[in-house]
Amino acid sequence: MAPTREPNERLRKVIDETKLSGDAIARLVRRVAAEHDEFLETNKSSITHWKNGGQPAGNVGAFLAEALGRALGGRVVTLDEIGLIAPAPQKPDWDADTLSALAELGRADVDVERRRALGVAVYSVAALSLPGEDWWQRMAERSSARSSAATRRVGPVDLAAVRDMTTLFSQVDQRRGGGHAWTSVVQYLTTDVTAYLRGKFTDERVRRDLFSSASELAYLAGWMAFDGGQHATAQRYFAEAVKLAAEAGDPPMAAHVLRAMAHQAIDLGHHQQALNLAAASVDGDRYALASPRERALLGVVHARSLASAGRKNAAAKALLRAQDDLSAASDDMAEPDRVFFFGEASLAHETACALRDIGDLDGSVREFHHSVRTRKATKFTRTHAVTLGYLGSVYAQMNNIDRACATWSQALDAMDGVRSGRTRQAAADMRTLLSPYRRRGTAAISEVDARAAAYLSETA
């Protein structure tokens, strides 16, 4: 007699949460697989088999998790959450050659066969551990001693071109979200820029600045993937960005990436790991050598990580320090281009998130409103929409559904033309928080619910 399997109640619970039929889930799994260049015959019986304790073969479990996440508005659904076996987490190989790893990463992301061979990557908590202090010195020494057989000389003109392209891509991301131009960023980074990094530099200053600029571009590729909800991909690019910053001997650039990794970990609920990363970003020269504006950015994400870990007093102190740092910044001060987006509105947004997480909803509303008032919405459209979405959610937590709906209506207006996993999550949150009130049948509730559903459908 065959052994009796235990029903997979965790998978059953998540499927029930989607309110979709087995046929609908199966269609969505097939669609996700096709996007990864695999073609499945998944059907309603497959879904029933998995709910009854069967294990999907190969990459199918990851496709199922991604499909369920989409059905739930874009939130991350892990294999563990749905009771399936995940691949053993792998720590990054911090000592692997940076340029070879970067080129391979790019080929994997733009080449269909390599993408199929790699399968579906999984975000790894184990990969959030950082190398020891001696590693940073070794990386700086490795890069300056790197020999090159290339004949092409790389100088200030090439450096300026990389900086210009990075600025252009950053502006697109801020306005339109990570769903636009990501492939172009990856191709430019892993072809043109990687070729520059293998060239003969006219001097040491150009070498260091070019590695820093490449780090910024790798960070941007990671940030856009993070914003698009592709968390494992984002994690890989963030790791390469850290390595490039280390080879450049640029502690503030490394801090910038660690801050992004902390932000991602906060959003995914890994609070202790987020705190470790954020603390590393404000440690030693990473904070001391940063410009005031960048210090404020690092500090406010550190405050958010403290808040998410329940350390209210420490979070409050970190918020005050971030405010002081931003006050010390001025328009005539030389600062890296990568912090062009961070100003009064951004500080207020992150402060509001921290206050929300420690339970100060009135303070959170005040700071979110301050962010909305002070942001240049046409230039930073994506974040403006997210801010409004978060503000509406806080109003809903305060049981002020009328204000929530009015705010969410503004958020949906701002989402027009934006492709972002975070705006999708905001729209999904609207629907979830409105579900207890749908029976009221008011025009405002019905309109917001319908518009949020339409946005999720259009951007799926």
PDB file of N, CA and C in Angstrom, residues 296-331:
ATOM      1  N   ALA A 296      21.866  61.282   5.609  1.00  0.00           N
ATOM      2  CA  ALA A 296      20.457  61.330   5.996  1.00  0.00           C
ATOM      3  C   ALA A 296      19.700  60.126   5.446  1.00  0.00           C
ATOM      4  N   LEU A 297      19.996  59.753   4.200  1.00  0.00           N
ATOM      5  CA  LEU A 297      19.350  58.590   3.591  1.00  0.00           C
ATOM      6  C   LEU A 297      19.719  57.313   4.339  1.00  0.00           C
ATOM      7  N   LEU A 298      21.009  57.135   4.600  1.00  0.00           N
ATOM      8  CA  LEU A 298      21.441  55.956   5.351  1.00  0.00           C
ATOM      9  C   LEU A 298      20.799  55.932   6.733  1.00  0.00           C
ATOM     10  N   GLY A 299      20.773  57.094   7.379  1.00  0.00           N
ATOM     11  CA  GLY A 299      20.264  57.174   8.741  1.00  0.00           C
ATOM     12  C   GLY A 299      18.784  56.906   8.859  1.00  0.00           C
ATOM     13  N   VAL A 300      17.998  57.380   7.891  1.00  0.00           N
ATOM     14  CA  VAL A 300      16.551  57.197   8.021  1.00  0.00           C
ATOM     15  C   VAL A 300      16.167  55.740   7.755  1.00  0.00           C
ATOM     16  N   VAL A 301      16.905  55.050   6.867  1.00  0.00           N
ATOM     17  CA  VAL A 301      16.631  53.617   6.676  1.00  0.00           C
ATOM     18  C   VAL A 301      17.090  52.832   7.901  1.00  0.00           C
ATOM     19  N   HIS A 302      18.188  53.270   8.528  1.00  0.00           N
ATOM     20  CA  HIS A 302      18.588  52.663   9.801  1.00  0.00           C
ATOM     21  C   HIS A 302      17.473  52.839  10.835  1.00  0.00           C
ATOM     22  N   ALA A 303      16.875  54.028  10.872  1.00  0.00           N
ATOM     23  CA  ALA A 303      15.760  54.274  11.789  1.00  0.00           C
ATOM     24  C   ALA A 303      14.592  53.347  11.488  1.00  0.00           C
ATOM     25  N   ARG A 304      14.300  53.154  10.217  1.00  0.00           N
ATOM     26  CA  ARG A 304      13.212  52.252   9.842  1.00  0.00           C
ATOM     27  C   ARG A 304      13.504  50.828  10.288  1.00  0.00           C
ATOM     28  N   SER A 305      14.755  50.391  10.152  1.00  0.00           N
ATOM     29  CA  SER A 305      15.093  49.027  10.557  1.00  0.00           C
ATOM     30  C   SER A 305      14.973  48.876  12.078  1.00  0.00           C
ATOM     31  N   LEU A 306      15.347  49.902  12.813  1.00  0.00           N
ATOM     32  CA  LEU A 306      15.179  49.877  14.268  1.00  0.00           C
ATOM     33  C   LEU A 306      13.698  49.819  14.639  1.00  0.00           C
ATOM     34  N   ALA A 307      12.897  50.598  13.933  1.00  0.00           N
ATOM     35  CA  ALA A 307      11.453  50.606  14.199  1.00  0.00           C
ATOM     36  C   ALA A 307      10.841  49.237  13.911  1.00  0.00           C
ATOM     37  N   SER A 308      11.225  48.639  12.794  1.00  0.00           N
ATOM     38  CA  SER A 308      10.653  47.338  12.427  1.00  0.00           C
ATOM     39  C   SER A 308      11.078  46.252  13.408  1.00  0.00           C
ATOM     40  N   ALA A 309      12.227  46.458  14.070  1.00  0.00           N
ATOM     41  CA  ALA A 309      12.699  45.499  15.066  1.00  0.00           C
ATOM     42  C   ALA A 309      12.156  45.801  16.455  1.00  0.00           C
ATOM     43  N   GLY A 310      11.288  46.833  16.571  1.00  0.00           N
ATOM     44  CA  GLY A 310      10.654  47.151  17.843  1.00  0.00           C
ATOM     45  C   GLY A 310      11.478  48.007  18.777  1.00  0.00           C
ATOM     46  N   ARG A 311      12.556  48.611  18.296  1.00  0.00           N
ATOM     47  CA  ARG A 311      13.418  49.442  19.143  1.00  0.00           C
ATOM     48  C   ARG A 311      13.016  50.906  18.986  1.00  0.00           C
ATOM     49  N   LYS A 312      11.960  51.294  19.671  1.00  0.00           N
ATOM     50  CA  LYS A 312      11.336  52.597  19.461  1.00  0.00           C
ATOM     51  C   LYS A 312      12.259  53.760  19.817  1.00  0.00           C
ATOM     52  N   ASN A 313      12.885  53.703  20.968  1.00  0.00           N
ATOM     53  CA  ASN A 313      13.720  54.834  21.394  1.00  0.00           C
ATOM     54  C   ASN A 313      14.912  55.028  20.471  1.00  0.00           C
ATOM     55  N   ALA A 314      15.551  53.922  20.097  1.00  0.00           N
ATOM     56  CA  ALA A 314      16.691  54.018  19.186  1.00  0.00           C
ATOM     57  C   ALA A 314      16.249  54.533  17.824  1.00  0.00           C
ATOM     58  N   ALA A 315      15.059  54.121  17.385  1.00  0.00           N
ATOM     59  CA  ALA A 315      14.539  54.601  16.109  1.00  0.00           C
ATOM     60  C   ALA A 315      14.303  56.109  16.145  1.00  0.00           C
ATOM     61  N   ALA A 316      13.752  56.601  17.255  1.00  0.00           N
ATOM     62  CA  ALA A 316      13.497  58.039  17.395  1.00  0.00           C
ATOM     63  C   ALA A 316      14.796  58.835  17.339  1.00  0.00           C
ATOM     64  N   LYS A 317      15.834  58.341  17.986  1.00  0.00           N
ATOM     65  CA  LYS A 317      17.126  59.029  17.964  1.00  0.00           C
ATOM     66  C   LYS A 317      17.720  59.027  16.558  1.00  0.00           C
ATOM     67  N   ALA A 318      17.591  57.917  15.864  1.00  0.00           N
ATOM     68  CA  ALA A 318      18.118  57.832  14.497  1.00  0.00           C
ATOM     69  C   ALA A 318      17.366  58.776  13.553  1.00  0.00           C
ATOM     70  N   LEU A 319      16.062  58.928  13.767  1.00  0.00           N
ATOM     71  CA  LEU A 319      15.290  59.871  12.940  1.00  0.00           C
ATOM     72  C   LEU A 319      15.772  61.299  13.152  1.00  0.00           C
ATOM     73  N   LEU A 320      16.039  61.667  14.388  1.00  0.00           N
ATOM     74  CA  LEU A 320      16.524  63.022  14.669  1.00  0.00           C
ATOM     75  C   LEU A 320      17.882  63.264  14.016  1.00  0.00           C
ATOM     76  N   ARG A 321      18.749  62.249  14.051  1.00  0.00           N
ATOM     77  CA  ARG A 321      20.056  62.416  13.421  1.00  0.00           C
ATOM     78  C   ARG A 321      19.920  62.559  11.910  1.00  0.00           C
ATOM     79  N   ALA A 322      19.005  61.803  11.304  1.00  0.00           N
ATOM     80  CA  ALA A 322      18.794  61.905   9.859  1.00  0.00           C
ATOM     81  C   ALA A 322      18.284  63.300   9.497  1.00  0.00           C
ATOM     82  N   GLN A 323      17.395  63.856  10.317  1.00  0.00           N
ATOM     83  CA  GLN A 323      16.900  65.211  10.061  1.00  0.00           C
ATOM     84  C   GLN A 323      18.027  66.225  10.155  1.00  0.00           C
ATOM     85  N   ASP A 324      18.906  66.069  11.146  1.00  0.00           N
ATOM     86  CA  ASP A 324      20.048  66.975  11.280  1.00  0.00           C
ATOM     87  C   ASP A 324      20.984  66.863  10.077  1.00  0.00           C
ATOM     88  N   ASP A 325      21.203  65.652   9.611  1.00  0.00           N
ATOM     89  CA  ASP A 325      22.090  65.461   8.457  1.00  0.00           C
ATOM     90  C   ASP A 325      21.525  66.125   7.211  1.00  0.00           C
ATOM     91  N   LEU A 326      20.226  65.969   6.984  1.00  0.00           N
ATOM     92  CA  LEU A 326      19.648  66.590   5.793  1.00  0.00           C
ATOM     93  C   LEU A 326      19.685  68.110   5.910  1.00  0.00           C
ATOM     94  N   SER A 327      19.500  68.629   7.108  1.00  0.00           N
ATOM     95  CA  SER A 327      19.572  70.084   7.311  1.00  0.00           C
ATOM     96  C   SER A 327      20.955  70.626   6.969  1.00  0.00           C
ATOM     97  N   ALA A 328      21.987  69.783   7.105  1.00  0.00           N
ATOM     98  CA  ALA A 328      23.362  70.208   6.815  1.00  0.00           C
ATOM     99  C   ALA A 328      23.679  70.195   5.325  1.00  0.00           C
ATOM    100  N   ALA A 329      22.807  69.588   4.518  1.00  0.00           N
ATOM    101  CA  ALA A 329      23.037  69.553   3.071  1.00  0.00           C
ATOM    102  C   ALA A 329      22.629  70.879   2.443  1.00  0.00           C
ATOM    103  N   SER A 330      23.279  71.244   1.343  1.00  0.00           N
ATOM    104  CA  SER A 330      22.935  72.469   0.630  1.00  0.00           C
ATOM    105  C   SER A 330      23.136  72.258  -0.862  1.00  0.00           C
ATOM    106  N   ASP A 331      22.452  73.068  -1.668  1.00  0.00           N
ATOM    107  CA  ASP A 331      22.495  72.905  -3.116  1.00  0.00           C
ATOM    108  C   ASP A 331      23.877  73.177  -3.703  1.00  0.00           C
TER     109      ASP A 331
END
